[in-house]
CSV table of C-alpha atoms and ligand atoms in Angstrom, one decimal:
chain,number,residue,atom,x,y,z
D,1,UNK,CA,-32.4,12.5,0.3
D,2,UNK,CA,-29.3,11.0,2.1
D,3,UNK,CA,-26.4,13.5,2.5
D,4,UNK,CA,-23.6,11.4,2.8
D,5,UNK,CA,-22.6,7.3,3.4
D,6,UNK,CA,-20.4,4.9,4.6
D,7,UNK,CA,-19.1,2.0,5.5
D,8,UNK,CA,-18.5,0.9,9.1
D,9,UNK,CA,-16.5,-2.2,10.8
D,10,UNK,CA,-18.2,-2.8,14.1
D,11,UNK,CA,-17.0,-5.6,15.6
D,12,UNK,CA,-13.1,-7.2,14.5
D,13,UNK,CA,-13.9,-10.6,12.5
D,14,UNK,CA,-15.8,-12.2,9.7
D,15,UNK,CA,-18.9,-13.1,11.5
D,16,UNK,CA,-20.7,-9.0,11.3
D,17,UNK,CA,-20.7,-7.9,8.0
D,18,UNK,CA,-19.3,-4.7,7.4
D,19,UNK,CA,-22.6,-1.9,8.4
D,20,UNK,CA,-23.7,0.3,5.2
D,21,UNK,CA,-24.9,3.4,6.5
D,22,UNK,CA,-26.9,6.4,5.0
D,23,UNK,CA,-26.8,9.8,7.2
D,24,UNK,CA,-29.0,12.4,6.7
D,25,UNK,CA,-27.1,14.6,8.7
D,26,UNK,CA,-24.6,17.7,8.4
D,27,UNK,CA,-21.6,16.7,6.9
D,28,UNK,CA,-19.0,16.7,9.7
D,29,UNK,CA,-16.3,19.8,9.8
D,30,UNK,CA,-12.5,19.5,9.9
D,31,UNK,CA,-10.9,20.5,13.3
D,32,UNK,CA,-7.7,22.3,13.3
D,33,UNK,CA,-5.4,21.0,10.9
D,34,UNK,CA,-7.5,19.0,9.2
D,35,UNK,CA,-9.5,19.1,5.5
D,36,UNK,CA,-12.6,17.0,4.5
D,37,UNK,CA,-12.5,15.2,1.3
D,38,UNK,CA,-15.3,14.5,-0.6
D,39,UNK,CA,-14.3,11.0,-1.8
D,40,UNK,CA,-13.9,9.7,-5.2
D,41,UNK,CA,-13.0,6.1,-4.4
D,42,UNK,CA,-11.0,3.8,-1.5
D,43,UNK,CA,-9.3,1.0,-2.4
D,44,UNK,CA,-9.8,-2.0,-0.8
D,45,UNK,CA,-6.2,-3.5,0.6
D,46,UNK,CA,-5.1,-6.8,2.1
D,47,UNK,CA,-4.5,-4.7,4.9
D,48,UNK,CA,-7.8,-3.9,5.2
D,49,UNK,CA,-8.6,-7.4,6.0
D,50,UNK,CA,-5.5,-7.3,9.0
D,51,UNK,CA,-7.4,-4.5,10.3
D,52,UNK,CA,-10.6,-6.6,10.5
D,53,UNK,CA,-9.2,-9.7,11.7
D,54,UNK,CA,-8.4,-7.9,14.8
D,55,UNK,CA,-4.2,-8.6,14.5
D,56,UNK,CA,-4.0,-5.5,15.8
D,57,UNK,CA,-5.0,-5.3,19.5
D,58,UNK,CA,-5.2,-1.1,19.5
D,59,UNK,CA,-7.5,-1.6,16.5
D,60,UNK,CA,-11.0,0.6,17.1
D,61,UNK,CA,-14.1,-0.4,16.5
D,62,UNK,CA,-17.1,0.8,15.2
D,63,UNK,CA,-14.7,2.4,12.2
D,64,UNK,CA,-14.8,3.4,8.9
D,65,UNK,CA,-12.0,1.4,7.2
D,66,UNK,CA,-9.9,2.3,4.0
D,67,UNK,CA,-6.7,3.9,4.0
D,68,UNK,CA,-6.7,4.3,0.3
D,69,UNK,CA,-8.8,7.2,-0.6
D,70,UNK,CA,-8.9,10.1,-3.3
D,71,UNK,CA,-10.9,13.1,-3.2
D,72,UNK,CA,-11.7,16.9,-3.8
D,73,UNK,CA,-11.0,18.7,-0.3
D,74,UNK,CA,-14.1,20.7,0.5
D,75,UNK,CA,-13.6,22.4,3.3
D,76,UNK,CA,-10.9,23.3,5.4
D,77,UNK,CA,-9.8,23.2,8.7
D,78,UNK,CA,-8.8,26.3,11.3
D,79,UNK,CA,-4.9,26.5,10.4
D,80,UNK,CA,-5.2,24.4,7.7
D,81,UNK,CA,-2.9,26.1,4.6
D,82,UNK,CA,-1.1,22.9,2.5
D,83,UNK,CA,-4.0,22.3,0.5
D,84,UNK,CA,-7.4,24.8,-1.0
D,85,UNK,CA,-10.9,23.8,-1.4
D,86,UNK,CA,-11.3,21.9,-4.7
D,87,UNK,CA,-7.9,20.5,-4.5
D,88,UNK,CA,-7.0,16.7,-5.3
D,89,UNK,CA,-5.3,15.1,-2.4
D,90,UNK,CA,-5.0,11.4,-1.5
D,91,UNK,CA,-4.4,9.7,1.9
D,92,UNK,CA,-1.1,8.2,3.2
D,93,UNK,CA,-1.5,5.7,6.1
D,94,UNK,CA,-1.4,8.2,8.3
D,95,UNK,CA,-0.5,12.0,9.8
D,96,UNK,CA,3.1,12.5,11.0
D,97,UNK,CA,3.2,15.7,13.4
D,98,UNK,CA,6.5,17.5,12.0
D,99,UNK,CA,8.6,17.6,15.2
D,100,UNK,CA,9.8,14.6,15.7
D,101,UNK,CA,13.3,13.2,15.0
D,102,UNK,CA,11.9,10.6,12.0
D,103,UNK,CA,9.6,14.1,10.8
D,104,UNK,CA,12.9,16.0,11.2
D,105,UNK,CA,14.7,14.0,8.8
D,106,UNK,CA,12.1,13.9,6.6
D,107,UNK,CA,10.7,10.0,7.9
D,108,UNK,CA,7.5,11.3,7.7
D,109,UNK,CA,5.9,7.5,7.5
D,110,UNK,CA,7.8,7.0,10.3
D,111,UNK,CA,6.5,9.4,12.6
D,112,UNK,CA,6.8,8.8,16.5
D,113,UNK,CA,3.8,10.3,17.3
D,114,UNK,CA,1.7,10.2,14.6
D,115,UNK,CA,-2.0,9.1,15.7
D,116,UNK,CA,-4.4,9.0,12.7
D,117,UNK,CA,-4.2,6.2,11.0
D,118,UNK,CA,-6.8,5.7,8.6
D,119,UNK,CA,-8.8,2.2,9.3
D,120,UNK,CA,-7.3,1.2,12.5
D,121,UNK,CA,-7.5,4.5,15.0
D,122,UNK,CA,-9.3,6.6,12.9
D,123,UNK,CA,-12.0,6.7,10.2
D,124,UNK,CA,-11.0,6.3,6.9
D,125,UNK,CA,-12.0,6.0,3.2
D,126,UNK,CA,-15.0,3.8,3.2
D,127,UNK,CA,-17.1,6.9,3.3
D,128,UNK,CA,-18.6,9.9,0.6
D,129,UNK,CA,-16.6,12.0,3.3
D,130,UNK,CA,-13.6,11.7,4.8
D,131,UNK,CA,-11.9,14.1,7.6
D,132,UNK,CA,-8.3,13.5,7.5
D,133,UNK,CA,-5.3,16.3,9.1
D,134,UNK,CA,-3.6,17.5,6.2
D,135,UNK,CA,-0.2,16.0,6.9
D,136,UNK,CA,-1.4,12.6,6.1
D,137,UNK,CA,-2.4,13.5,2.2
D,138,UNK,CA,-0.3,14.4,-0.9
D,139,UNK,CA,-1.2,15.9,-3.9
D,140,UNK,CA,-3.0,13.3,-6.3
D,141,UNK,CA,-2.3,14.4,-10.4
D,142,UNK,CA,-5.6,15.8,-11.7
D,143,UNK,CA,-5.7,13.6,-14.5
D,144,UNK,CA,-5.4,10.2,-13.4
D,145,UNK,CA,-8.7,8.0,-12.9
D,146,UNK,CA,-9.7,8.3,-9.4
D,147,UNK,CA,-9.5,3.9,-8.7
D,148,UNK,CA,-5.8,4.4,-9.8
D,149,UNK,CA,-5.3,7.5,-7.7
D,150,UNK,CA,-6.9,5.7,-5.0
D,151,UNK,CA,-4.1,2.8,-4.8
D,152,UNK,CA,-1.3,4.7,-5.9
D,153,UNK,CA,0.2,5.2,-2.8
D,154,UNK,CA,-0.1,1.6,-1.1
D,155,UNK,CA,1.1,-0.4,-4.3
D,156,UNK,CA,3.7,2.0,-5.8
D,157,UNK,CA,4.5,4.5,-3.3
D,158,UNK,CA,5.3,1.4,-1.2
D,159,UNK,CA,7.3,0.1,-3.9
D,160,UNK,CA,9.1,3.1,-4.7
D,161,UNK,CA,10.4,3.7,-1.1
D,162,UNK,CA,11.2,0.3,-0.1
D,163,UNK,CA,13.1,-0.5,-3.9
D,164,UNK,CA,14.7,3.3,-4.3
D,165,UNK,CA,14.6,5.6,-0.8
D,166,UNK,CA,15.0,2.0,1.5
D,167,UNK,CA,16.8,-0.2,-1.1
D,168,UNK,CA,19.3,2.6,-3.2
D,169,UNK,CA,18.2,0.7,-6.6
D,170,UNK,CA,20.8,1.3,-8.6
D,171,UNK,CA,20.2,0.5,-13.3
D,172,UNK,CA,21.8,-2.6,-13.7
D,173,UNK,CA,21.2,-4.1,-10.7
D,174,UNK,CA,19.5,-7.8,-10.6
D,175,UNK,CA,16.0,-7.7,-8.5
D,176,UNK,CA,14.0,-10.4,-6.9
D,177,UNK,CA,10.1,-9.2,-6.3
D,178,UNK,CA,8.3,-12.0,-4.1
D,179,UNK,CA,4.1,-11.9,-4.4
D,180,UNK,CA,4.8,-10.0,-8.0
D,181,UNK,CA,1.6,-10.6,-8.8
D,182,UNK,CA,0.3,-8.4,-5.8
D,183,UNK,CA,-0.6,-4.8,-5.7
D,184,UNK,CA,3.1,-3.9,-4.5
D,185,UNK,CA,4.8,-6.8,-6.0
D,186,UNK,CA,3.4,-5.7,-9.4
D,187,UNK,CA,4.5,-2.2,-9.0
D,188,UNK,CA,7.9,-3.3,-7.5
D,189,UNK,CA,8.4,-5.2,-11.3
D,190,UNK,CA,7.6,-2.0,-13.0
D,191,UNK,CA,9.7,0.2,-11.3
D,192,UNK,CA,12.9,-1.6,-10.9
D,193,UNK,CA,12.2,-2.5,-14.6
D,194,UNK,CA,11.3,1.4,-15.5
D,195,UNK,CA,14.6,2.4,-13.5
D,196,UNK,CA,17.1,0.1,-15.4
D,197,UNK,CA,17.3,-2.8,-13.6
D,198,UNK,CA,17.0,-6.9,-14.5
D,199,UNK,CA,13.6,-7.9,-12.6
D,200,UNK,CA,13.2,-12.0,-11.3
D,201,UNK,CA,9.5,-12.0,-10.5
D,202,UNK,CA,8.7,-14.6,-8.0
D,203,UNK,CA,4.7,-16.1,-8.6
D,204,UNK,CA,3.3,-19.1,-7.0
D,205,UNK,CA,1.1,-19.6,-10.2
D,206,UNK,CA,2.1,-20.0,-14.0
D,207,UNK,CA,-0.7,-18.1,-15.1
D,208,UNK,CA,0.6,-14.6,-14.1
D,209,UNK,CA,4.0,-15.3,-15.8
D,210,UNK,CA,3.0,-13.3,-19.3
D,211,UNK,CA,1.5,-11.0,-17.7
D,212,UNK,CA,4.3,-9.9,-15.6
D,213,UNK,CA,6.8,-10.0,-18.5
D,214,UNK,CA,4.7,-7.7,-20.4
D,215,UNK,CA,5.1,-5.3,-16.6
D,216,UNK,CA,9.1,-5.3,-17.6
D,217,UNK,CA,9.7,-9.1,-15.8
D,218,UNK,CA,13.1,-10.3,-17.2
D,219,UNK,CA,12.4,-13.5,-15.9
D,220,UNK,CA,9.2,-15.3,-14.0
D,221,UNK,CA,10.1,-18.0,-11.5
D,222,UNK,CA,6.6,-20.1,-10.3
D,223,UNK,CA,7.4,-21.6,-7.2
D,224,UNK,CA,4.3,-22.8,-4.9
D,225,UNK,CA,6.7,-24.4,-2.6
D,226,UNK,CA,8.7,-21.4,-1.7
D,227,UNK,CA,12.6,-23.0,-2.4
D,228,UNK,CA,13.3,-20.9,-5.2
D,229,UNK,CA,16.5,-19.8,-3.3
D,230,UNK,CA,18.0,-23.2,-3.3
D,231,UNK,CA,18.4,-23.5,-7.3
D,232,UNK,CA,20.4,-21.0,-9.8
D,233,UNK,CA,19.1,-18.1,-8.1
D,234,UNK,CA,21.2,-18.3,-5.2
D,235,UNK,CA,23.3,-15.8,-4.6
D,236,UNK,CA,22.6,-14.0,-8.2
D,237,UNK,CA,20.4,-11.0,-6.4
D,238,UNK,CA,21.6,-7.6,-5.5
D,239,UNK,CA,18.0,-6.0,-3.9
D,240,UNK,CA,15.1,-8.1,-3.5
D,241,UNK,CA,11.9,-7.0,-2.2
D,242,UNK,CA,10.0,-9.3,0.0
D,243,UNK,CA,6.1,-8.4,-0.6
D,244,UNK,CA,5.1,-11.8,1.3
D,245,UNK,CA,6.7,-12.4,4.1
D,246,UNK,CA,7.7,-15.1,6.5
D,247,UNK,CA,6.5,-17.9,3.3
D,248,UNK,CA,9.4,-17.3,1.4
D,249,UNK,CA,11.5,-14.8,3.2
D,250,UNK,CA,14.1,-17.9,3.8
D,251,UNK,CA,14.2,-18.6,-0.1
D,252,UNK,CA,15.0,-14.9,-0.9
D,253,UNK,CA,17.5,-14.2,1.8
D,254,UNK,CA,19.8,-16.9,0.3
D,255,UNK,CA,19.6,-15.3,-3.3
D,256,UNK,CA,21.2,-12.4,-2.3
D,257,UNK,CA,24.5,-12.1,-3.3
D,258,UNK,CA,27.6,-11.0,-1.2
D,259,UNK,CA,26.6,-7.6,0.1
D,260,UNK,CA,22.6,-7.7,-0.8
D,261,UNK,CA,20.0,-5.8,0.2
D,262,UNK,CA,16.6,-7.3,1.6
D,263,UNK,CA,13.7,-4.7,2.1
D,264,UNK,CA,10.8,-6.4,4.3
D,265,UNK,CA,7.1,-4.9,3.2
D,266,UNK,CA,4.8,-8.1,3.3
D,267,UNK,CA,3.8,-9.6,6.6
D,268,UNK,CA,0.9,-11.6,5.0
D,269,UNK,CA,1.0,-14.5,8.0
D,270,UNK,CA,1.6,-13.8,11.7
D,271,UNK,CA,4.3,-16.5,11.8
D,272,UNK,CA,8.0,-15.8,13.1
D,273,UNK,CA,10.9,-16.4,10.8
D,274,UNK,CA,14.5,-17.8,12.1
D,275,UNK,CA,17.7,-16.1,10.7
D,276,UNK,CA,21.3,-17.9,10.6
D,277,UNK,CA,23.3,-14.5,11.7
D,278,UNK,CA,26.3,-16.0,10.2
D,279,UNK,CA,25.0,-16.0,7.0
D,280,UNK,CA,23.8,-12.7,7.0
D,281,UNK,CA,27.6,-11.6,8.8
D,282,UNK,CA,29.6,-13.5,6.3
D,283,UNK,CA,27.9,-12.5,3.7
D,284,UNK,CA,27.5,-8.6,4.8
D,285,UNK,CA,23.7,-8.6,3.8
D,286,UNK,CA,21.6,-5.7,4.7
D,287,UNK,CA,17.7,-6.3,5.6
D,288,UNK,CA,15.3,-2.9,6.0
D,289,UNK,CA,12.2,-2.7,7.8
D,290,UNK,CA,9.9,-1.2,4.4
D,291,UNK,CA,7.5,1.6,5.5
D,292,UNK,CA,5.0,3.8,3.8
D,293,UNK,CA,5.9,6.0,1.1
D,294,UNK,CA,6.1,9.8,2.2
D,295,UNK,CA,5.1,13.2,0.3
D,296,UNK,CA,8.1,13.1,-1.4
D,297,UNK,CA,7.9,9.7,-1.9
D,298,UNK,CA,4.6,10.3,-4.0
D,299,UNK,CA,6.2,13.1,-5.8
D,300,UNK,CA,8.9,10.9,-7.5
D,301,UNK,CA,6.4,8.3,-8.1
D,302,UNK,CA,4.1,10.8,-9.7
D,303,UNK,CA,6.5,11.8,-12.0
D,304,UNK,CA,7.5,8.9,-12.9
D,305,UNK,CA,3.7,7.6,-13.8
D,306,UNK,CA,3.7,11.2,-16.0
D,307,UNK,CA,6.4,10.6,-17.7
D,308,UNK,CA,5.1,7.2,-18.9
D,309,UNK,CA,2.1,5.8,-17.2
D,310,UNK,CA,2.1,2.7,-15.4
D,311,UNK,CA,-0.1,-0.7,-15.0
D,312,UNK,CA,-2.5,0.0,-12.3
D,313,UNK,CA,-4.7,-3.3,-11.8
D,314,UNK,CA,-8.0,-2.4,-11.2
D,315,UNK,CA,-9.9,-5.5,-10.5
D,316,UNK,CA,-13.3,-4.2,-10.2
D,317,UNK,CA,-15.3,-0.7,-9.3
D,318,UNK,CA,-18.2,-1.3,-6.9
D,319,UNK,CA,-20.6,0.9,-5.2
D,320,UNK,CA,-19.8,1.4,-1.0
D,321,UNK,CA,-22.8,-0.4,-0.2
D,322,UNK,CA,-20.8,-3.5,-1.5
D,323,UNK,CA,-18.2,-2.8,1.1
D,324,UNK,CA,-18.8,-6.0,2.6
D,325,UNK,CA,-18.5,-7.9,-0.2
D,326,UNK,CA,-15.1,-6.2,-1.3
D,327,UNK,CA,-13.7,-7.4,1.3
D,328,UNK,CA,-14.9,-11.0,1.0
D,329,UNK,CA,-13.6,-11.4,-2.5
D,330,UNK,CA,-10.5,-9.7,-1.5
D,331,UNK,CA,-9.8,-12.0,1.1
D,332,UNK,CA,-11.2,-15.5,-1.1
D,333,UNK,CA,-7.9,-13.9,-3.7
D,334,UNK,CA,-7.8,-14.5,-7.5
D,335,UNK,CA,-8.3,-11.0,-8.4
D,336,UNK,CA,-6.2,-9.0,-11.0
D,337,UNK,CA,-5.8,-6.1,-9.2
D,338,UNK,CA,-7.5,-4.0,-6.9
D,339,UNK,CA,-11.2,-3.5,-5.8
D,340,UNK,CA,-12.3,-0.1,-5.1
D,341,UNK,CA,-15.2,1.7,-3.8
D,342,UNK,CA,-16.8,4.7,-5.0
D,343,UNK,CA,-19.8,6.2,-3.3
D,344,UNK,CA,-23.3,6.1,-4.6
B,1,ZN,ZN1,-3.2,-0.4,1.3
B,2,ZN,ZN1,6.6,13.1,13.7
């Protein structure tokens, strides 16, 4: 009887599949500082698919992917006091060490020397176990389903900190969400709407448009071509949040009205964009670099799913030794929502 499985990337690129492998071995121990999980389900993220494509030159292989895990912790590490066995933690990207000057002010996602990240140095989710230090998991609520506790953190704790911690979203203000029909674009739509303000959701495809009116959407713009910012938006946005990247980043810099704010989370193609700094001088814009969501990131956004719960797409729920195939249909796109892994 196999004691524990996993998934493992062992060479960057589509051409291996991703390994599926069964151990019947001791489950590994937490070292100092750290807590194994027995995991409930991963969520399979676009990121996932960076990691494999090898964009990253310090990424590691043979690794477990998945940086979007929930679980019970089972057993703890020496000097390992945040969290007690049978507790319901899920991961952040990564650990942040506490003594830095970003951990200092609280930057925890931004940590200077922070080492374990999940999927690209270190193993992550894919797995029925997952070591992880403590410092780089929050406290998941109890009573959500696991696949929604799984994503939480990458679609809305994303959302939350680059919209509200990054962006200072303010009720009343007008926000532009690029790739709204993605796992942070459709979270971005539901908080700024939850939080007051007058959402433009920006699609490339007319089919999402109900669907993301019925999210809080004030207003749907399709625009495959990516010049939404040359017609009646211009100007008209105070916070946008740019969940694709370089495709449209042009467009949504030029709806910002005088003094806008632009928060940066999607990267989704490795091209460069070009930037008139006199525009952004004359018009006193403001872009942020996004970054993960933190502890207390999660705790707002927790309490703020409590208080009324929101949409969490869940495309599909398959078994781990489907891995591979997750990943596939992730990449071919189409889904509504996530698809996450749960072991056996
Ligand atoms: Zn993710
Ligand atoms: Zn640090």
């Amino acid at each position: 009887m196999p004691r524990h499985e996993r998934a493992v990337l062992t060479a960057t690129g589509w051409d291996t599949p991703l390994a599926h492998e069964l151990l019947d071995e001791a489950l590994p121990e937490p070292g100092p500082g750290e807590v194994r999980l027995d995991v409930e389900a991963c969520g399979v993220c676009h990121r996932d698919l960076i990691d494999r494509s090898g964009r990253f030159p310090f990424q590691r292989v043979p690794i477990v992917p998945g940086h979007e895990a929930v679980g019970r912790v089972s057993a703890l590490g020496a000097g390992a006091t945040t969290f007690r066995v049978g507790d319901r933690v899920a991961t952040m990207h990564r650990d942040a060490c506490g003594v830095c000057t970003s951990c200092q002010r609280g930057e925890t996602s931004l940590c200077e020397g922070a080492a374990h990240v999940f999927g690209i140095l270190a193993d992550g989710g894919y797995a029925s176990v997952l070591i992880a230090p403590e410092s780089a998991l929050y406290p998941a609520p109890a009573d959500l389903p696991a696949p929604e506790a799984a994503v939480l953190h990458c679609t809305f704790g994303t959302a939350y900190r680059d919209l509200v911690t990054l962006g200072h979203l303010r009720a009343g203000e007008r926000v532009l969400v690029t790739g709204a029909n993605g796992g942070v674009g459709s979270a971005g739509v539901q908080i700024a709407a939850r939080l007051g303000a007058e959402v433009v959701a920006v699609v490339r495809d007319a089919r999402h448009g109900d669907w993301l009116r019925s999210l809080g959407a004030h207003e749907v713009v399709v625009d495959a071509a990516g010049d939404f910012g040359r017609g009646a938006l211009g100007g008209s946005i105070d916070l946008a949040l740019e969940a694709v990247g370089e495709p449209t980043f042009a467009s949504t810099l030029r709806t910002l009205r005088v003094g806008g704010r632009l928060t940066v989370v999607g990267n989704v193609t490795p091209a460069r964009v070009s930037l008139n700094l006199g525009f952004l001088i004359t018009r006193g814009l403001t872009v942020t670099g996004g970054s993960g969501a933190t502890r207390r990131d999660m705790r707002e956004v927790v309490a703020l799913h409590r208080t009324r719960a929101f949409s969490v797409p869940i495309d599909r729920v398959w078994p781990l030794a489907r891995a591979d195939e997750a990943q596939r249909a992730t990449r071919a796109g189409g889904l509504a929502g996530r698809v996450v892994l749960v072991a056996g």
